Coordinates of C-alpha atoms (C1' of nucleotides) in Angstrom, one line a residue:
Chain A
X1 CA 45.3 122.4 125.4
X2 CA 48.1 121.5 123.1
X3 CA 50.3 121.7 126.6
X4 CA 48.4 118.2 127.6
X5 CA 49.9 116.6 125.0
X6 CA 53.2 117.1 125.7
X7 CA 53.3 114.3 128.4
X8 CA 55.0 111.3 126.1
X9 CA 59.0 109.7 126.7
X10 CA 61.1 109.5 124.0
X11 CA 63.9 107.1 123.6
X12 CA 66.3 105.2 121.0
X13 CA 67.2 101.6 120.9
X14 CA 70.4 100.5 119.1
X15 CA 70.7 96.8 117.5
X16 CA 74.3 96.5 117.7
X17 CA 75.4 93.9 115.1
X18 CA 78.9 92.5 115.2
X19 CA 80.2 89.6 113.0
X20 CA 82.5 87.0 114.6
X21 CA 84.5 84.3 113.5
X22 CA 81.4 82.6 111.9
X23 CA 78.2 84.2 113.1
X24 CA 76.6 87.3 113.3
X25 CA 75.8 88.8 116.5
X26 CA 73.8 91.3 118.7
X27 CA 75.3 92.8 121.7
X28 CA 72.9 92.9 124.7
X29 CA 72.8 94.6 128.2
X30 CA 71.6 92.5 131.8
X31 CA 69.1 95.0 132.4
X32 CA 70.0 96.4 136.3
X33 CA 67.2 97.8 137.2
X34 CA 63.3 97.9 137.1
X35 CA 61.2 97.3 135.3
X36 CA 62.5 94.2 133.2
X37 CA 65.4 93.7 135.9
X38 CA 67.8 90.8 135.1
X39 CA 66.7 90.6 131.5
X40 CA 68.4 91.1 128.1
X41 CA 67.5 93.9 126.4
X42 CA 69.0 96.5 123.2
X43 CA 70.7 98.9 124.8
X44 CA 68.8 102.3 124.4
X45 CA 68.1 105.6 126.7
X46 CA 66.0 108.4 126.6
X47 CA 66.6 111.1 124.0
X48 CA 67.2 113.9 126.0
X49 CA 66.1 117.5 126.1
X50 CA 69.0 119.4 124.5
X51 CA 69.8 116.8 121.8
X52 CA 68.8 115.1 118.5
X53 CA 67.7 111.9 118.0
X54 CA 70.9 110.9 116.4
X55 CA 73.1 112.6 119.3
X56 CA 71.1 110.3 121.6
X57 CA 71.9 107.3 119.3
X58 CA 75.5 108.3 119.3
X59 CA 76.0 108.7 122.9
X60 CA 74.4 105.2 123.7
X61 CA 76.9 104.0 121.0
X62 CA 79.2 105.8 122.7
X63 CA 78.9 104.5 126.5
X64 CA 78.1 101.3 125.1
X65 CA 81.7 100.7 123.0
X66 CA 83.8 103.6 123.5
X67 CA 83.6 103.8 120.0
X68 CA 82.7 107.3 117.9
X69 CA 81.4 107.3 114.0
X70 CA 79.7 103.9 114.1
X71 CA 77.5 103.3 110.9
X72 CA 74.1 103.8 112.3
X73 CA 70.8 104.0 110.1
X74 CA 67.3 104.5 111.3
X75 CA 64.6 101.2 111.2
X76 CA 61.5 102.0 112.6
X77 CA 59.6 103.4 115.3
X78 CA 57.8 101.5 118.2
X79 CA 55.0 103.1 120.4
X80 CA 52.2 100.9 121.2
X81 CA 50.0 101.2 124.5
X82 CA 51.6 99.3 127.2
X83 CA 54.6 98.6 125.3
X84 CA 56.6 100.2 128.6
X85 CA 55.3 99.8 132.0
X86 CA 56.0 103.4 133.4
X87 CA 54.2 105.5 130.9
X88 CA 53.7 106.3 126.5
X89 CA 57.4 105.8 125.7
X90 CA 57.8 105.6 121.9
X91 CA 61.2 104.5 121.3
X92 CA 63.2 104.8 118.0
X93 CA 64.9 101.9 116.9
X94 CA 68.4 102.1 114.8
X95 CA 70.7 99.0 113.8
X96 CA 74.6 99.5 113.6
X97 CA 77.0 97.7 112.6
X98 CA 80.7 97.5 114.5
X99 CA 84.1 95.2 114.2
X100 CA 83.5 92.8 117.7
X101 CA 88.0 93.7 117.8
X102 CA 87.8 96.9 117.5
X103 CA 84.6 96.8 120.8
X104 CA 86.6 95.1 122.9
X105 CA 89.8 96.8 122.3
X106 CA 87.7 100.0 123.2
X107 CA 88.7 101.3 126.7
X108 CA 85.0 102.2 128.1
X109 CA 84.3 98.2 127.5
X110 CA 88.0 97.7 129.5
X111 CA 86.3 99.8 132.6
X112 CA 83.3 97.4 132.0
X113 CA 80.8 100.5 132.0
X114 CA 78.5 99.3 129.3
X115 CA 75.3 101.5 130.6
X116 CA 74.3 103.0 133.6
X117 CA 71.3 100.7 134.4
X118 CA 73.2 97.4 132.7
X119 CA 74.8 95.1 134.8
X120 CA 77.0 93.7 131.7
X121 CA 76.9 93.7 127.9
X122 CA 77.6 90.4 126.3
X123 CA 77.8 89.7 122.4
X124 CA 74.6 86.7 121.7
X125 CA 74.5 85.3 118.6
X126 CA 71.7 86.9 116.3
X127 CA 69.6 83.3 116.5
X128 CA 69.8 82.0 119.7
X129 CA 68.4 84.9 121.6
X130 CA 65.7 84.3 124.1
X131 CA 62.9 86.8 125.8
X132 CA 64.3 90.3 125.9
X133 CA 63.1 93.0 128.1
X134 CA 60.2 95.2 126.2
X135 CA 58.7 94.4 122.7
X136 CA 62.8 94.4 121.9
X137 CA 62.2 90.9 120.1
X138 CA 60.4 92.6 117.7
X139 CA 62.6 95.3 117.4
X140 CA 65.4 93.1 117.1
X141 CA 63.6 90.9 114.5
X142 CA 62.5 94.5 112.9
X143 CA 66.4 95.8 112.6
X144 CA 67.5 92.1 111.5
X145 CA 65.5 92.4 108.5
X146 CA 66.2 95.9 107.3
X147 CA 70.0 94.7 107.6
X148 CA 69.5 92.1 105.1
X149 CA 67.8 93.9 102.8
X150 CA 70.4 96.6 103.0
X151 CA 72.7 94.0 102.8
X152 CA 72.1 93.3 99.5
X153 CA 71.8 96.7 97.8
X154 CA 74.9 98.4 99.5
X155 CA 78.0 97.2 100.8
X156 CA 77.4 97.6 104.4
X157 CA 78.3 94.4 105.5
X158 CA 82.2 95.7 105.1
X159 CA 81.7 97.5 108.1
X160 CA 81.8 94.5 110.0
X161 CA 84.6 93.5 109.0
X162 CA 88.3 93.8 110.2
X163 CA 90.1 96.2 108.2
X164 CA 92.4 92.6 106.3
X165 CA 90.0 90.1 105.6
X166 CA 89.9 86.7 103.6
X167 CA 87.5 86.3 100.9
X168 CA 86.3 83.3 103.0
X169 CA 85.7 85.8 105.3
X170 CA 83.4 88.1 103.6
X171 CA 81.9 84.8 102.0
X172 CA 80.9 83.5 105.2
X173 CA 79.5 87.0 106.8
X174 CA 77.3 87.5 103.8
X175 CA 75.9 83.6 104.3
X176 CA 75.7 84.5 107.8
X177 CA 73.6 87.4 107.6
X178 CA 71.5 86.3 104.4
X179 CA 71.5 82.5 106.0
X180 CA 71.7 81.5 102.4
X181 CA 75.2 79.3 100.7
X182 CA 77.1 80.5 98.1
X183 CA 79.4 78.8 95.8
X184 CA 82.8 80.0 95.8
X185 CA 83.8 80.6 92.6
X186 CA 80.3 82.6 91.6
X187 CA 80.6 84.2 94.9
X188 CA 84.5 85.6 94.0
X189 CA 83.4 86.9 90.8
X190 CA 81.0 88.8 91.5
X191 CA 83.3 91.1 94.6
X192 CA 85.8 91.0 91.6
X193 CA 83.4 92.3 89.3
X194 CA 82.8 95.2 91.5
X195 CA 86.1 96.0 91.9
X196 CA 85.7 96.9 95.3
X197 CA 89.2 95.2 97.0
X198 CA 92.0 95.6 97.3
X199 CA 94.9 92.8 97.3
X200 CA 97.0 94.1 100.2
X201 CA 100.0 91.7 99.5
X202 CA 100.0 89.8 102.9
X203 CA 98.5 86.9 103.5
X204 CA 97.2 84.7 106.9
X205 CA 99.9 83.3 109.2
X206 CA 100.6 80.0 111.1
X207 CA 97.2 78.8 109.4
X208 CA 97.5 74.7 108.9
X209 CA 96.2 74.7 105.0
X210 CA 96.7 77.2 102.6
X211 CA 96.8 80.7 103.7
X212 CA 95.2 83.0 102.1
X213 CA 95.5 86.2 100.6
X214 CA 94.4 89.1 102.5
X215 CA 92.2 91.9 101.4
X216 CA 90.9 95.2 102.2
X217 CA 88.3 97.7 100.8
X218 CA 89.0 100.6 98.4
X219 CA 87.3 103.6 100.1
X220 CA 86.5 105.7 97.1
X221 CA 84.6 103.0 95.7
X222 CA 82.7 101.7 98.9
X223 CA 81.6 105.4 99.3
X224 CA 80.6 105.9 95.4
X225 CA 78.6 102.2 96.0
X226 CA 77.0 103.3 99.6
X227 CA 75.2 105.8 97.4
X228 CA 74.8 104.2 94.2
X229 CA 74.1 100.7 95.5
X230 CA 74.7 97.6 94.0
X231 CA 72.6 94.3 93.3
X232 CA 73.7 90.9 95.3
X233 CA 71.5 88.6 94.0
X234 CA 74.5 85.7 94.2
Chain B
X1 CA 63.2 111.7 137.6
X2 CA 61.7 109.4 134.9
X3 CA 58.5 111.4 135.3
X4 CA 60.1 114.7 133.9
X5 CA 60.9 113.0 131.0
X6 CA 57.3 112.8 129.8
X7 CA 57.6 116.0 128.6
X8 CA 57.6 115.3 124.6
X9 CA 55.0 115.4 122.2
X10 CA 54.2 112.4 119.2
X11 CA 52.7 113.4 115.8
X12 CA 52.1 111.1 112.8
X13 CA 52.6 113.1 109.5
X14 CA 50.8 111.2 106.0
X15 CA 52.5 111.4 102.9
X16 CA 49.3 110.5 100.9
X17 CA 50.1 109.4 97.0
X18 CA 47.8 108.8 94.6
X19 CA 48.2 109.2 90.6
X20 CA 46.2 110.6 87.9
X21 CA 46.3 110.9 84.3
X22 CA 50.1 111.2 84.1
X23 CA 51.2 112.0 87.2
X24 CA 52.3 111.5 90.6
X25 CA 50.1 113.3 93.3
X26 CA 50.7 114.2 97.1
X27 CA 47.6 115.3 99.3
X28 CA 48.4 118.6 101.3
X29 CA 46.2 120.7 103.8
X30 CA 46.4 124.3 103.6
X31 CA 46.9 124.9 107.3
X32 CA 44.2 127.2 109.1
X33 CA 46.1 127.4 112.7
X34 CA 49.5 128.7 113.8
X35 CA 51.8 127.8 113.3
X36 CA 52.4 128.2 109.6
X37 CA 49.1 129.5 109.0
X38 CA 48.7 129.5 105.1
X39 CA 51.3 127.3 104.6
X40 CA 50.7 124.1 102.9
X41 CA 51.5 121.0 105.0
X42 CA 50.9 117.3 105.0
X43 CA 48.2 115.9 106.7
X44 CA 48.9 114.7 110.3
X45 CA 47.7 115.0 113.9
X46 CA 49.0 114.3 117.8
X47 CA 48.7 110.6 118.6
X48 CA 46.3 110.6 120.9
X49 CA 47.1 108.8 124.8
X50 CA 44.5 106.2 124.1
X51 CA 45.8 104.9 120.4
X52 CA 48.4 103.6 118.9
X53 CA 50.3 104.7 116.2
X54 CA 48.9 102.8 113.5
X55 CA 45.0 104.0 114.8
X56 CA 46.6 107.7 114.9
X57 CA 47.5 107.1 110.6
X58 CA 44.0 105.7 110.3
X59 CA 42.0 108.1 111.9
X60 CA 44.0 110.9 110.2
X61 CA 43.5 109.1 106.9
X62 CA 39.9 108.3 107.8
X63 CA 39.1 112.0 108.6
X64 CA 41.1 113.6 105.3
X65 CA 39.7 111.2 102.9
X66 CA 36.7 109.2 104.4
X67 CA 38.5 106.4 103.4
X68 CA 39.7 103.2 105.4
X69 CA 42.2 100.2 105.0
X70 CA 44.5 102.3 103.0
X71 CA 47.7 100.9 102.0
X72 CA 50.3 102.5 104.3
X73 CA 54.0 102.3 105.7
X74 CA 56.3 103.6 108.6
X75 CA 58.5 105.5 106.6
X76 CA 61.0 107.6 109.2
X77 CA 60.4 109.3 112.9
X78 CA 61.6 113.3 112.3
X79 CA 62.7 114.8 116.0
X80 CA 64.8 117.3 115.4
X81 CA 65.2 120.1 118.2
X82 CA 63.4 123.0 117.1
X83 CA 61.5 121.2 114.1
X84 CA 58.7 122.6 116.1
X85 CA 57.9 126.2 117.5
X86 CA 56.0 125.0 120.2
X87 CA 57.8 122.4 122.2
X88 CA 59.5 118.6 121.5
X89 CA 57.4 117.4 119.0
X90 CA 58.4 113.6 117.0
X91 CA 56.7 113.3 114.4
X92 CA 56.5 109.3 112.6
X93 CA 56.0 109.4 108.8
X94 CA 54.3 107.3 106.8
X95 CA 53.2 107.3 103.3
X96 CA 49.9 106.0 101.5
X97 CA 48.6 104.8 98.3
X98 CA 45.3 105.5 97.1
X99 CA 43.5 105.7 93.8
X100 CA 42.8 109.3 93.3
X101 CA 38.8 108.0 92.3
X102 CA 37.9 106.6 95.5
X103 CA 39.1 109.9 97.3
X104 CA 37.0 112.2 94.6
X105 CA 34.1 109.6 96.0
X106 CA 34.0 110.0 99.2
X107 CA 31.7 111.7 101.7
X108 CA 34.0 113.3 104.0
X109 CA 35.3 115.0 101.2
X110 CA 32.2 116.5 99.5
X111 CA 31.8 117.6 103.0
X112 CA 34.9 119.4 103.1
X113 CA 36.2 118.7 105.9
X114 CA 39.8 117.7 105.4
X115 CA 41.0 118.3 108.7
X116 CA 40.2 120.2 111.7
X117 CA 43.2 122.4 111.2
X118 CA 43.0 123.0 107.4
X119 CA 41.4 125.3 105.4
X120 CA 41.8 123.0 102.2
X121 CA 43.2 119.7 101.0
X122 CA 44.4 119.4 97.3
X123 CA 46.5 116.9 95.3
X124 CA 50.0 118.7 94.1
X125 CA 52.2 117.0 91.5
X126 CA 54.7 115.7 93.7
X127 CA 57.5 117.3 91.6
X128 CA 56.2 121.3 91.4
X129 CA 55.9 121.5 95.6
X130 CA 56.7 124.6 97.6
X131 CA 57.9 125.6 100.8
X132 CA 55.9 123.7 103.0
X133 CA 55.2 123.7 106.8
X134 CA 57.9 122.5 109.5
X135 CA 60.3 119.9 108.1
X136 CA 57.6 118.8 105.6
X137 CA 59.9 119.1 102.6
X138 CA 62.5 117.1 104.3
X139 CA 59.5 114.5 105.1
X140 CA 58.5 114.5 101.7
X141 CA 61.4 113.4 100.4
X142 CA 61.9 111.0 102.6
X143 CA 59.0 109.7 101.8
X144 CA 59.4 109.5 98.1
X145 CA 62.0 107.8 98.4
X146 CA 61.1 104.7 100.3
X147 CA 58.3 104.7 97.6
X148 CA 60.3 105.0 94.8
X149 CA 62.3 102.0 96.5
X150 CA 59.4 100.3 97.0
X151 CA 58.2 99.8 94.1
X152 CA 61.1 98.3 92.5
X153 CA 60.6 95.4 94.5
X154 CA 56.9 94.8 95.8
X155 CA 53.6 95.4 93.6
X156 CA 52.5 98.1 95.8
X157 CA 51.9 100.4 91.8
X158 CA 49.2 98.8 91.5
X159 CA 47.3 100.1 95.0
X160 CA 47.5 104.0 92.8
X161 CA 45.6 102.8 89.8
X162 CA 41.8 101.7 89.1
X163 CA 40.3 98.4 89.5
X164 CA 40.4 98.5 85.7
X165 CA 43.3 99.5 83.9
X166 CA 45.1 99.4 80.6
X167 CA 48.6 98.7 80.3
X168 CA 49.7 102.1 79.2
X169 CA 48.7 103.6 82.6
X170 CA 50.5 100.8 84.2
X171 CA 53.8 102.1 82.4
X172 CA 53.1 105.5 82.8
X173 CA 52.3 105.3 86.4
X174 CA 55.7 102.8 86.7
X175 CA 57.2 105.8 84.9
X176 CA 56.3 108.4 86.9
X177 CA 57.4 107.5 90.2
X178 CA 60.6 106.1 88.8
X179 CA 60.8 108.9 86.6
X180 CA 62.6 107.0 83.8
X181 CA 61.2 105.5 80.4
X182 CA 60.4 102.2 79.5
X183 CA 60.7 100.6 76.5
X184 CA 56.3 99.5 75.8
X185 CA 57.5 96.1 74.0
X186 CA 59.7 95.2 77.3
X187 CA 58.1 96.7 79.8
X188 CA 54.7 94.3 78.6
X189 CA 56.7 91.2 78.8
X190 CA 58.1 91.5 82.3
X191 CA 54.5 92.4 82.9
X192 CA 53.6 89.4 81.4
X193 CA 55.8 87.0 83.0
X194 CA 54.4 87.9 86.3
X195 CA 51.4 86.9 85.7
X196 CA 49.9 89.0 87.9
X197 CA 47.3 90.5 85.6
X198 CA 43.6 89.2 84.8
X199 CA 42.5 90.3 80.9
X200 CA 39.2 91.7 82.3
X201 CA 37.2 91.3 78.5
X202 CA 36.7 94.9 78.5
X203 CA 37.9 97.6 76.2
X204 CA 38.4 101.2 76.5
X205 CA 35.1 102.9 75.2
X206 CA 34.9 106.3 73.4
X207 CA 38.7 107.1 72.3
X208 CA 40.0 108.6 69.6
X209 CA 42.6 105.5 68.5
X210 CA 42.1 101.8 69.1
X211 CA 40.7 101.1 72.1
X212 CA 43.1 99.4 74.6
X213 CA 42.3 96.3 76.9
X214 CA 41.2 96.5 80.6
X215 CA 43.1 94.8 83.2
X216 CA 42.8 93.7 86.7
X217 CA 45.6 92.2 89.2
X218 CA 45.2 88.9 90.8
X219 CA 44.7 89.3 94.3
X220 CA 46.2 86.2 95.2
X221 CA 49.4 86.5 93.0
X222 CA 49.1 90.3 94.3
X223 CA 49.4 89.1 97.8
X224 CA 51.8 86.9 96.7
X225 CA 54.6 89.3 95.6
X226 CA 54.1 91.7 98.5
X227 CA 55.5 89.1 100.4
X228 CA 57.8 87.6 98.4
X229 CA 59.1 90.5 96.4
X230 CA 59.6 90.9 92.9
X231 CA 62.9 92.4 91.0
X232 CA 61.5 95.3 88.6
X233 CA 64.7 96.4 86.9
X234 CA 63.4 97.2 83.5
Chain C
dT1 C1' 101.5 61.9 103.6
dC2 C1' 97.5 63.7 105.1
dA3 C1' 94.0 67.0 106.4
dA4 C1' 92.2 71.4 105.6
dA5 C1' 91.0 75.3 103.3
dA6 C1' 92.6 78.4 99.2
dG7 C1' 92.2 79.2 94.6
dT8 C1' 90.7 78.9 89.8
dG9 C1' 87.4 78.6 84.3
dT10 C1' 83.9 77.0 81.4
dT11 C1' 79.4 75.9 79.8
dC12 C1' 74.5 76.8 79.9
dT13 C1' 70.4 79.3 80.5
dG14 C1' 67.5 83.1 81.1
dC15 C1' 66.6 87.7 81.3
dA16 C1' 67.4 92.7 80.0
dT17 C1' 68.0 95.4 75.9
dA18 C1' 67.3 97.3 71.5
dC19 C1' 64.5 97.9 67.8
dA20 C1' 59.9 98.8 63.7
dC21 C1' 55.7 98.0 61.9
dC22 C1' 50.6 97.0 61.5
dC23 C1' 45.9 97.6 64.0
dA24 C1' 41.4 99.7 65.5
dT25 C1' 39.0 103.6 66.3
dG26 C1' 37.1 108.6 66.1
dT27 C1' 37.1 112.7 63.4
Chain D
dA1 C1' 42.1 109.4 54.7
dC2 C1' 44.4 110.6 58.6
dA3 C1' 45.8 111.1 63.3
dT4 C1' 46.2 108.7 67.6
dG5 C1' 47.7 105.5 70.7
dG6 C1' 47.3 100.0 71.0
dG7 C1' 49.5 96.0 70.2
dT8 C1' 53.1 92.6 68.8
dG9 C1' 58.4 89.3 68.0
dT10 C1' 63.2 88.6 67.3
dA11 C1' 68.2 88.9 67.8
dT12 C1' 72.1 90.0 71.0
dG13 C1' 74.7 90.3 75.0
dC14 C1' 75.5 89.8 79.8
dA15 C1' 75.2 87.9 84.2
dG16 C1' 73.7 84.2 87.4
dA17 C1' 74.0 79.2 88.2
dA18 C1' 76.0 74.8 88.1
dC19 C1' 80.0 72.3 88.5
dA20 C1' 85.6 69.6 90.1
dC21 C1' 90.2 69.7 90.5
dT22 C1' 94.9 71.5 91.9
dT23 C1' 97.7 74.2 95.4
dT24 C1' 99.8 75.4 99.7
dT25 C1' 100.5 75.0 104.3
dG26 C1' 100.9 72.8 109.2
dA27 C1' 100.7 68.7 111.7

DNA sequence: TCAAAAGTGTTCTGCATACACCCATGT
DNA sequence: ACATGGGTGTATGCAGAACACTTTTGA
């Protein structure tokens, strides 16, 4: 009796969030095959037999970008009737976050291998996306919204970030994500007060204003404020 | 080849809360079936081929407590190989609030029938709990936490207590899931400048000391702050 | 010399914190 | 009368919000 029930698919779906320039993005596979042929989708595969949920979310990651120790985090779980044409496939949904330079310096992406059933992979920016294969709108919309949350109790968004950044920089991927303006100077005082950067002496080249100074992140204290959190209310 | 994969199993496990007198409860089953016969577990079942999850929580909720439209949340999905003795079993965790009243009310409960596979179902202070079944510790936790979360930042305290309630078992409750004490004079005017509470016109009746005030929450303002969100840092 | 973005300080307001005494009731 | 918890106000400090001008560079 209990042997009936084991007759359901497991998978995981990854919202892949970059940060470019000035917008935050999602990086999406042409689906290649059936069903949902031709259209975007999260990339995602079925957790298989011999592994944990998180090994299946790292080996997507993996084949995806090329890239190993992504931050990942767990959003939500989608299983609804009819939610995939070929049978009960409940699929676990996890956002990560990624530096767009360091994907595309990655070699799998060189060998333009994204996925087995993808015909390409292509960063979309987080607000212009259209009909995706699946319910992935709602998973999207789902991961989007546990980002900014997180977003403003731990210091995640660094992740997305190259490892020498402006302050303009980091201003401008926190109003991206949070789709909110911040002054400045508020905005400056508050990463000062957390004491979180580090002033790395160099500063931005062949830039026609101004260049300015460029920063990283002090490790120790990202780690001690991962756990402890912090408030952004700015 | 994408038929072997239906091969897995999907559970949904309840981490039911409610609180009483002074403390913060957790509903567990004393399991009656292998495995981990004798063990104490939380409630949950398979989801059934012909639900979804959400129906799966309700029914299980329904048939533990004869209760409906509890307050519930996706908490985590658990899938770790060998988490269960008898094959691939997920299992998607959520966690209710109820008032510990209603459940004391209800018919399927003076019938005693918690569960098919229990023997018993009894409220544990969430703080003294054993060994429990499977990964049910782990779940637990995990649990706790997104409540403890929670309630920092949505109104969802108030789904534990009575319809009527005085402000000291507003704090207390507040205290106990935070586990952290409040000062009484601060913690009534952040209360208070919610607005979110209805003086009721009634009194305590029949206690030893001055009788306190009876309060009710505005539904609308209720519904209010579970969207909006509210910033409980006292 | 102009355009473009970098960088910088002060005032005001509101909210979190700390803290101590009188009140109403039952025994 | 006493024990028990209920109920109330004020002063202080800190952090968020609003706000405008000078600096450095490339073109």
């Amino acid at each position: 009796m209990v042997k009936n029930n084991f007759s359901y698919s497991v998978s995981v779906d990854c919202v892949i969030f970059g940060y470019d320039q000035d917008s935050l993005k999602v990086l999406l596979i042409k689906r290649g095959v059936d069903p949902y042929v031709d259209y975007w989708a999260l990339p995602g595969d079925l957790v298989h037999p011999n592994e944990n949920t998180e090994e299946a979310v790292n080996r997507v990651l993996k084949d995806m970008t090329g890239l190993e120790n992504i931050f990942t985090e767990q959003v939500k779980t989608f299983g609804d009737l009819g939610r995939h044409p070929l049978g009960r496939v409940f699929t676990i949904s996890h956002y990560s976050l990624l530096r767009i330079k360091d994907y595309e310096l990655s070699p799998t992406n060189k060998n333009n291998s994204p996925s087995a059933f993808a015909l390409e992979a292509k960063w979309h920016n987080v607000n212009r996306i259209g009909e995706l294969a699946f319910d992935h709108n709602k998973i999207l919309a789902s991961c989007k919204e546990k980002l900014v949350n997180n977003v403003k109790s731990k210091p995640v968004g660094f992740e997305l970030l190259p490892n020498k950044f402006t302050l303009s920089e980091l201003q401008n991927l926190y109003e991206s994500i949070l789709e909110k303006k911040f002054d400045k100077r508020n905005f400056r005082k508050k990463i000062n007060s957390m004491k979180l950067l580090t002033d790395t002496g160099n500063t931005q080249k062949s830039v026609s204003h101004r260049p300015a100074k460029l920063f990283s992140f002090n490790k120790v204290k990202y780690e001690i404020l991962k756990k402890t959190g912090f408030d952004f209310e700015i």
